[in-house]
Amino acid sequence: MEELPHPAKPLRWIGSSRKDFKAFPPKVQDGFGFELFLAQTGQHPPSAKPLKDFGSGVVELVDDFDKDTYRAVYTVRLATAVYVLHAFKKKSKQGSKTRQSDIELIRRRLRTAEADDAARSQQEDTK
């Protein structure tokens, strides 16, 4: 088996992101699952693009399936893991802009992920 470019970071799910992800069609789950694995190993997933207004390290995956658009947002900017912040089916059929309510939810979950990462980093430091 070929060696990974970097050791895989754990994947952590914030809020309902895992439950929401599991509601996606299996084909979408498979594609996003592979792309999240690439992120865990320090690679750049093919459909990944930076999420506007969040700076570097907050990334969105996008997949169109059966006339619907699915998105998963994660961050790689934290030390202890790749955190999945939000997974959702895009509601609007016009344009590619993410709804403000989704952006606000992602911001809240990013703060939760940052606090979790800080606590885990502090635990590591005390070992």
Backbone as a chain_set.jsonl record, in Angstrom:
{"seq": "MEELPHPAKPLRWIGSSRKDFKAFPPKVQDGFGFELFLAQTGQHPPSAKPLKDFGSGVVELVDDFDKDTYRAVYTVRLATAVYVLHAFKKKSKQGSKTRQSDIELIRRRLRTAEADDAARSQQEDTK", "coords": {"N": [[0.834, -1.177, 0.0], [0.498, 2.231, -0.783], [2.2, 4.943, 0.761], [0.706, 7.547, 2.703], [0.598, 11.101, 1.989], [0.635, 12.759, 4.254], [0.176, 12.117, 7.763], [-3.098, 11.01, 8.557], [-5.459, 13.316, 9.723], [-7.869, 13.315, 12.383], [-11.425, 13.229, 11.699], [-13.867, 15.44, 12.589], [-17.206, 16.111, 13.531], [-19.42, 18.816, 13.635], [-22.214, 19.999, 15.448], [-25.259, 19.236, 13.804], [-24.109, 18.256, 11.536], [-23.125, 15.698, 10.748], [-25.409, 14.032, 10.811], [-26.971, 15.375, 8.942], [-25.35, 15.071, 6.69], [-25.513, 12.304, 6.367], [-28.048, 12.105, 5.335], [-27.789, 12.713, 2.704], [-27.823, 11.626, -0.77], [-26.494, 8.332, -1.466], [-24.44, 8.347, -3.481], [-23.497, 10.986, -3.425], [-22.591, 11.11, -0.78], [-20.499, 9.242, -0.958], [-18.717, 10.504, -2.765], [-18.142, 12.968, -1.43], [-17.16, 11.866, 0.923], [-14.743, 10.668, 0.096], [-13.413, 12.999, -0.715], [-13.248, 14.38, 1.714], [-11.549, 12.643, 3.04], [-9.233, 13.065, 1.534], [-8.719, 15.707, 2.346], [-8.191, 15.227, 5.041], [-5.718, 14.035, 4.852], [-4.084, 16.046, 4.073], [-4.263, 16.787, 1.419], [-5.595, 18.388, -1.574], [-8.927, 18.432, -2.235], [-10.717, 17.732, -5.309], [-13.2, 19.151, -5.834], [-13.14, 21.186, -4.015], [-13.424, 24.485, -2.765], [-12.484, 27.712, -1.557], [-14.5, 29.122, 1.004], [-16.21, 32.061, 0.663], [-15.641, 35.065, 2.539], [-14.579, 33.904, 4.81], [-11.878, 33.638, 4.965], [-8.703, 31.924, 4.588], [-8.67, 28.35, 4.726], [-11.28, 27.573, 5.388], [-13.466, 25.623, 3.784], [-15.456, 24.651, 0.98], [-17.272, 21.95, -0.304], [-18.852, 20.934, -3.288], [-21.525, 19.327, -4.916], [-23.472, 18.311, -7.61], [-26.433, 16.558, -8.008], [-28.972, 14.672, -9.393], [-30.577, 16.923, -10.136], [-30.339, 18.503, -7.865], [-28.338, 20.455, -5.586], [-25.675, 19.774, -3.473], [-23.894, 20.529, -0.508], [-20.95, 20.618, 1.479], [-19.271, 21.909, 4.21], [-16.138, 22.537, 5.563], [-13.327, 22.858, 7.844], [-9.818, 23.227, 7.68], [-8.058, 24.611, 9.092], [-7.47, 24.234, 11.759], [-5.562, 22.698, 14.423], [-5.878, 20.05, 15.502], [-7.663, 18.44, 14.049], [-9.721, 17.775, 11.103], [-12.561, 19.602, 10.733], [-15.94, 19.15, 10.154], [-18.271, 21.456, 9.372], [-20.811, 22.065, 8.383], [-23.432, 20.569, 6.515], [-25.453, 20.473, 3.748], [-28.392, 20.659, 1.624], [-28.676, 22.695, -1.085], [-31.023, 25.261, -1.132], [-32.005, 27.36, -2.788], [-32.755, 27.808, -6.189], [-31.665, 29.567, -7.859], [-28.733, 31.113, -8.833], [-25.49, 30.878, -7.169], [-25.047, 31.635, -4.641], [-24.636, 31.295, -1.146], [-27.082, 30.937, 1.363], [-27.781, 33.47, 3.826], [-28.516, 32.576, 6.381], [-27.333, 30.056, 6.453], [-24.643, 30.796, 6.311], [-24.354, 32.157, 8.755], [-24.823, 30.042, 10.528], [-22.613, 28.432, 9.914], [-20.574, 30.143, 10.799], [-21.087, 30.171, 13.599], [-20.678, 27.462, 14.182], [-18.015, 27.214, 13.449], [-16.789, 28.708, 15.447], [-17.398, 27.013, 17.609], [-15.913, 24.769, 16.834], [-13.335, 25.857, 16.919], [-13.089, 26.331, 19.684], [-13.27, 23.701, 20.647], [-10.998, 22.591, 19.44], [-8.99, 24.135, 20.669], [-9.285, 23.306, 23.331], [-8.649, 20.581, 23.087], [-6.022, 20.787, 22.172], [-4.846, 21.958, 24.394], [-5.168, 19.872, 26.231], [-3.458, 17.998, 25.074], [-1.043, 19.314, 25.485], [-0.75, 19.12, 28.225], [-0.175, 16.546, 28.706]], "CA": [[0.0, 0.0, 0.0], [1.255, 3.469, -0.887], [2.188, 5.769, 1.963], [-0.037, 8.803, 2.604], [1.482, 12.267, 2.026], [0.677, 13.238, 5.637], [-0.703, 11.298, 8.603], [-4.495, 11.462, 8.495], [-6.044, 13.963, 10.896], [-9.236, 12.849, 12.638], [-12.534, 14.005, 11.151], [-14.829, 15.724, 13.653], [-18.45, 16.68, 13.018], [-19.966, 19.815, 14.541], [-23.67, 20.134, 15.384], [-25.989, 18.179, 13.096], [-23.497, 18.057, 10.221], [-23.031, 14.277, 10.389], [-26.771, 13.57, 10.53], [-27.363, 15.995, 7.677], [-24.547, 14.41, 5.657], [-26.058, 10.946, 6.173], [-29.297, 12.224, 4.581], [-27.464, 12.901, 1.292], [-27.826, 10.394, -1.567], [-25.245, 7.576, -1.305], [-23.408, 8.775, -4.443], [-22.942, 12.243, -2.918], [-21.828, 10.752, 0.414], [-19.252, 8.589, -1.376], [-17.817, 11.516, -3.33], [-17.688, 13.865, -0.364], [-16.359, 11.076, 1.86], [-13.393, 10.572, -0.452], [-12.79, 14.317, -0.69], [-12.896, 14.667, 3.11], [-10.347, 11.851, 3.325], [-8.101, 13.804, 0.953], [-8.449, 16.834, 3.244], [-7.588, 14.687, 6.27], [-4.326, 13.671, 4.577], [-3.354, 17.22, 3.629], [-4.382, 16.985, -0.017], [-6.65, 19.319, -1.979], [-9.995, 17.747, -2.965], [-11.014, 18.347, -6.61], [-14.322, 20.104, -5.865], [-13.003, 22.122, -2.898], [-13.144, 25.893, -3.041], [-12.586, 28.5, -0.319], [-15.794, 29.753, 1.244], [-16.015, 33.513, 0.747], [-15.834, 35.765, 3.817], [-14.046, 33.151, 5.952], [-10.429, 33.552, 4.903], [-8.19, 30.621, 4.173], [-8.865, 27.204, 5.602], [-12.68, 27.156, 5.464], [-13.595, 25.116, 2.426], [-16.765, 24.12, 0.608], [-17.38, 20.934, -1.35], [-20.123, 21.079, -3.987], [-21.847, 18.238, -5.84], [-24.81, 18.331, -8.2], [-26.95, 15.205, -8.197], [-30.414, 14.558, -9.612], [-31.129, 18.284, -10.166], [-30.137, 19.179, -6.581], [-26.951, 20.776, -5.258], [-25.323, 19.431, -2.095], [-22.681, 21.199, -0.062], [-20.365, 20.302, 2.782], [-18.293, 22.94, 4.57], [-15.231, 22.059, 6.606], [-12.141, 23.682, 8.046], [-8.533, 22.557, 7.887], [-7.149, 25.574, 9.724], [-7.25, 23.901, 13.17], [-4.424, 21.79, 14.582], [-6.099, 18.67, 15.937], [-8.573, 17.653, 13.206], [-10.54, 18.415, 10.079], [-13.893, 19.747, 11.317], [-17.049, 19.381, 9.226], [-19.08, 22.477, 10.037], [-22.194, 22.114, 7.89], [-23.745, 19.785, 5.318], [-26.813, 20.88, 3.418], [-28.853, 20.708, 0.247], [-28.942, 24.092, -1.421], [-32.454, 25.492, -1.302], [-32.298, 28.269, -3.896], [-32.474, 27.295, -7.527], [-31.069, 30.653, -8.62], [-27.424, 31.569, -8.39], [-24.703, 29.961, -6.351], [-24.819, 32.264, -3.343], [-25.083, 30.569, 0.04], [-28.019, 31.734, 2.164], [-27.213, 34.125, 5.004], [-28.738, 31.729, 7.562], [-26.301, 29.008, 6.424], [-23.372, 31.454, 6.645], [-24.357, 32.406, 10.199], [-24.664, 28.737, 11.183], [-21.214, 28.042, 9.731], [-19.771, 30.979, 11.713], [-21.267, 29.661, 14.97], [-20.032, 26.149, 14.297], [-16.57, 27.426, 13.397], [-16.4, 29.103, 16.815], [-17.453, 25.783, 18.409], [-14.758, 23.949, 16.435], [-12.133, 26.515, 17.45], [-13.042, 26.08, 21.132], [-12.967, 22.277, 20.81], [-9.597, 22.407, 19.059], [-8.155, 24.734, 21.716], [-9.35, 22.427, 24.501], [-7.884, 19.368, 22.78], [-4.591, 21.165, 22.114], [-4.413, 22.157, 25.776], [-5.061, 18.531, 26.811], [-2.228, 17.414, 24.534], [0.089, 19.987, 26.098], [-0.615, 18.73, 29.627], [0.199, 15.111, 28.793]], "C": [[0.885, 1.249, 0.0], [1.112, 4.299, 0.38], [1.449, 7.086, 1.71], [0.928, 9.982, 2.669], [1.673, 12.835, 3.43], [-0.142, 12.254, 6.466], [-2.122, 11.875, 8.584], [-4.905, 12.099, 9.816], [-7.411, 13.345, 11.142], [-10.25, 13.775, 11.97], [-13.544, 14.19, 12.277], [-16.014, 16.475, 13.056], [-19.03, 17.621, 14.056], [-21.477, 19.9, 14.33], [-24.308, 18.945, 14.681], [-25.344, 17.81, 11.767], [-23.414, 16.581, 9.816], [-24.407, 13.704, 10.028], [-27.246, 14.112, 9.182], [-26.63, 15.352, 6.496], [-25.108, 13.02, 5.33], [-27.382, 10.961, 5.413], [-29.046, 12.457, 3.087], [-27.61, 11.579, 0.541], [-26.478, 9.668, -1.429], [-24.118, 8.023, -2.248], [-22.729, 10.062, -3.967], [-22.096, 11.964, -1.672], [-20.482, 10.132, 0.039], [-18.246, 9.609, -1.902], [-17.266, 12.448, -2.276], [-16.817, 13.114, 0.64], [-14.917, 10.948, 1.395], [-12.684, 11.928, -0.385], [-12.422, 14.744, 0.736], [-11.662, 13.873, 3.535], [-9.108, 12.549, 2.754], [-7.72, 14.981, 1.848], [-7.76, 16.363, 4.526], [-6.106, 14.371, 6.072], [-3.533, 14.826, 3.964], [-3.406, 17.481, 2.137], [-5.551, 17.921, -0.331], [-7.708, 18.569, -2.781], [-10.36, 18.475, -4.257], [-12.137, 19.385, -6.583], [-14.229, 21.179, -4.788], [-12.726, 23.533, -3.395], [-13.299, 26.657, -1.732], [-13.975, 29.12, -0.201], [-15.563, 31.242, 1.468], [-16.328, 34.029, 2.151], [-15.274, 35.019, 5.029], [-12.524, 33.091, 5.957], [-9.986, 32.155, 4.525], [-8.521, 29.547, 5.207], [-10.295, 26.811, 5.869], [-13.104, 26.883, 4.029], [-14.981, 24.523, 2.211], [-16.594, 23.073, -0.491], [-18.757, 21.085, -1.976], [-20.304, 19.898, -4.928], [-23.286, 18.404, -6.316], [-25.234, 16.891, -8.465], [-28.461, 15.264, -8.34], [-31.125, 15.911, -9.469], [-31.055, 19.037, -8.836], [-28.646, 19.449, -6.388], [-26.723, 20.528, -3.774], [-23.994, 20.095, -1.76], [-22.248, 20.672, 1.308], [-19.275, 21.33, 3.032], [-17.45, 22.403, 5.718], [-14.083, 23.036, 6.77], [-10.922, 22.795, 8.277], [-7.571, 23.463, 8.649], [-6.815, 25.233, 11.174], [-6.269, 22.738, 13.301], [-4.791, 20.32, 14.779], [-6.932, 17.816, 14.992], [-9.071, 18.475, 12.025], [-11.955, 18.43, 10.654], [-14.916, 20.002, 10.215], [-18.038, 20.287, 9.955], [-20.544, 22.437, 9.626], [-22.297, 21.239, 6.655], [-25.202, 20.076, 4.988], [-27.096, 20.754, 1.933], [-29.229, 22.148, -0.026], [-30.408, 24.271, -1.759], [-32.763, 26.313, -2.555], [-31.928, 27.629, -5.222], [-31.807, 28.356, -8.392], [-29.738, 31.052, -8.002], [-26.731, 30.558, -7.492], [-24.471, 30.504, -4.948], [-25.417, 31.427, -2.207], [-25.974, 31.487, 0.875], [-27.344, 32.29, 3.41], [-27.393, 33.268, 6.255], [-27.721, 30.59, 7.614], [-24.937, 29.586, 6.795], [-23.274, 31.694, 8.15], [-24.18, 31.11, 10.987], [-23.21, 28.259, 11.075], [-20.313, 28.851, 10.658], [-19.865, 30.472, 13.162], [-20.538, 28.327, 15.148], [-18.515, 26.248, 14.197], [-16.058, 27.84, 14.772], [-16.405, 27.889, 17.748], [-16.245, 24.902, 18.107], [-13.463, 24.544, 16.984], [-11.991, 26.272, 18.949], [-12.685, 24.623, 21.407], [-11.493, 22.008, 20.518], [-8.66, 22.962, 20.129], [-8.126, 23.851, 22.961], [-8.541, 21.154, 24.269], [-6.387, 19.645, 22.724], [-4.042, 21.344, 23.52], [-4.268, 20.801, 26.482], [-3.773, 17.864, 26.355], [-1.008, 17.998, 25.222], [0.309, 19.556, 27.545], [-0.254, 17.262, 29.79], [1.673, 14.953, 28.966]], "O": [[1.895, 1.305, 0.701], [0.044, 4.35, 0.99], [1.555, 7.666, 0.629], [1.965, 9.892, 3.327], [2.749, 13.334, 3.759], [-1.057, 11.619, 5.941], [-2.305, 13.092, 8.595], [-4.729, 11.514, 10.885], [-8.056, 12.893, 10.196], [-9.97, 14.945, 11.711], [-14.022, 13.214, 12.853], [-15.857, 17.348, 12.202], [-19.124, 17.268, 15.232], [-21.963, 19.877, 13.199], [-23.947, 17.795, 14.929], [-25.961, 17.124, 10.952], [-23.617, 16.257, 8.646], [-24.54, 12.974, 9.047], [-27.846, 13.389, 8.386], [-27.217, 15.12, 5.44], [-25.167, 12.618, 4.168], [-27.799, 9.925, 4.894], [-29.982, 12.405, 2.29], [-27.529, 10.515, 1.156], [-25.44, 10.315, -1.29], [-22.958, 8.068, -1.838], [-21.513, 10.204, -4.097], [-21.007, 12.518, -1.525], [-19.454, 10.452, 0.636], [-17.071, 9.583, -1.533], [-16.061, 12.695, -2.227], [-15.843, 13.666, 1.151], [-13.983, 11.097, 2.183], [-11.504, 12.001, -0.043], [-11.399, 15.397, 0.942], [-10.83, 14.368, 4.296], [-8.067, 12.615, 3.407], [-6.537, 15.226, 2.084], [-6.854, 17.026, 5.031], [-5.327, 14.434, 7.023], [-2.454, 14.623, 3.408], [-2.659, 18.322, 1.636], [-6.384, 18.208, 0.529], [-7.428, 18.115, -3.891], [-10.318, 19.704, -4.303], [-12.029, 20.41, -7.255], [-15.138, 21.998, -4.655], [-11.922, 23.754, -4.301], [-14.131, 26.307, -0.896], [-14.548, 29.583, -1.187], [-14.808, 31.633, 2.358], [-17.181, 33.483, 2.851], [-15.473, 35.457, 6.162], [-11.941, 32.534, 6.888], [-10.807, 31.305, 4.181], [-8.635, 29.822, 6.401], [-10.526, 25.795, 6.524], [-13.104, 27.773, 3.178], [-15.593, 23.974, 3.127], [-15.874, 23.281, -1.468], [-19.731, 21.339, -1.268], [-19.382, 19.509, -5.644], [-24.198, 18.611, -5.515], [-24.496, 16.111, -9.066], [-29.147, 15.843, -7.499], [-32.136, 16.027, -8.776], [-31.653, 20.104, -8.702], [-27.801, 18.757, -6.955], [-27.477, 21.008, -2.928], [-23.1, 20.209, -2.599], [-23.069, 20.332, 2.16], [-18.448, 21.589, 2.157], [-17.97, 21.887, 6.707], [-13.886, 23.929, 5.946], [-10.982, 21.774, 8.961], [-6.402, 23.121, 8.83], [-5.954, 25.882, 11.767], [-6.16, 21.9, 12.405], [-4.093, 19.438, 14.278], [-6.921, 16.59, 15.107], [-8.875, 19.688, 11.954], [-12.486, 17.382, 11.02], [-14.782, 20.948, 9.439], [-18.569, 19.935, 11.008], [-21.423, 22.742, 10.432], [-21.37, 21.173, 5.848], [-26.079, 19.942, 5.841], [-26.189, 20.743, 1.101], [-30.008, 22.749, 0.713], [-30.968, 23.53, -2.566], [-33.689, 25.986, -3.298], [-30.889, 26.979, -5.338], [-31.426, 28.081, -9.53], [-29.641, 31.295, -6.799], [-27.299, 29.535, -7.112], [-23.765, 29.883, -4.154], [-26.538, 30.928, -2.297], [-25.662, 32.662, 1.071], [-26.45, 31.663, 3.979], [-26.505, 33.238, 7.108], [-27.29, 30.198, 8.698], [-24.164, 28.948, 7.509], [-22.225, 31.459, 8.75], [-23.472, 31.082, 11.993], [-22.651, 27.742, 12.042], [-19.382, 28.3, 11.246], [-18.856, 30.359, 13.857], [-19.864, 28.108, 16.155], [-17.804, 25.445, 14.801], [-15.007, 27.373, 15.211], [-15.514, 27.75, 18.586], [-15.628, 24.352, 19.02], [-12.594, 23.813, 17.46], [-10.885, 26.032, 19.432], [-11.886, 24.338, 22.299], [-10.826, 21.285, 21.259], [-7.652, 22.337, 20.459], [-7.075, 23.668, 23.575], [-7.826, 20.702, 25.163], [-5.581, 18.832, 23.176], [-2.918, 20.938, 23.813], [-3.33, 20.612, 27.255], [-3.075, 17.238, 27.153], [-0.05, 17.282, 25.513], [1.433, 19.619, 28.043], [-0.049, 16.794, 30.91], [2.166, 13.829, 29.058]]}, "num_chains": 1, "name": "protein.A"}
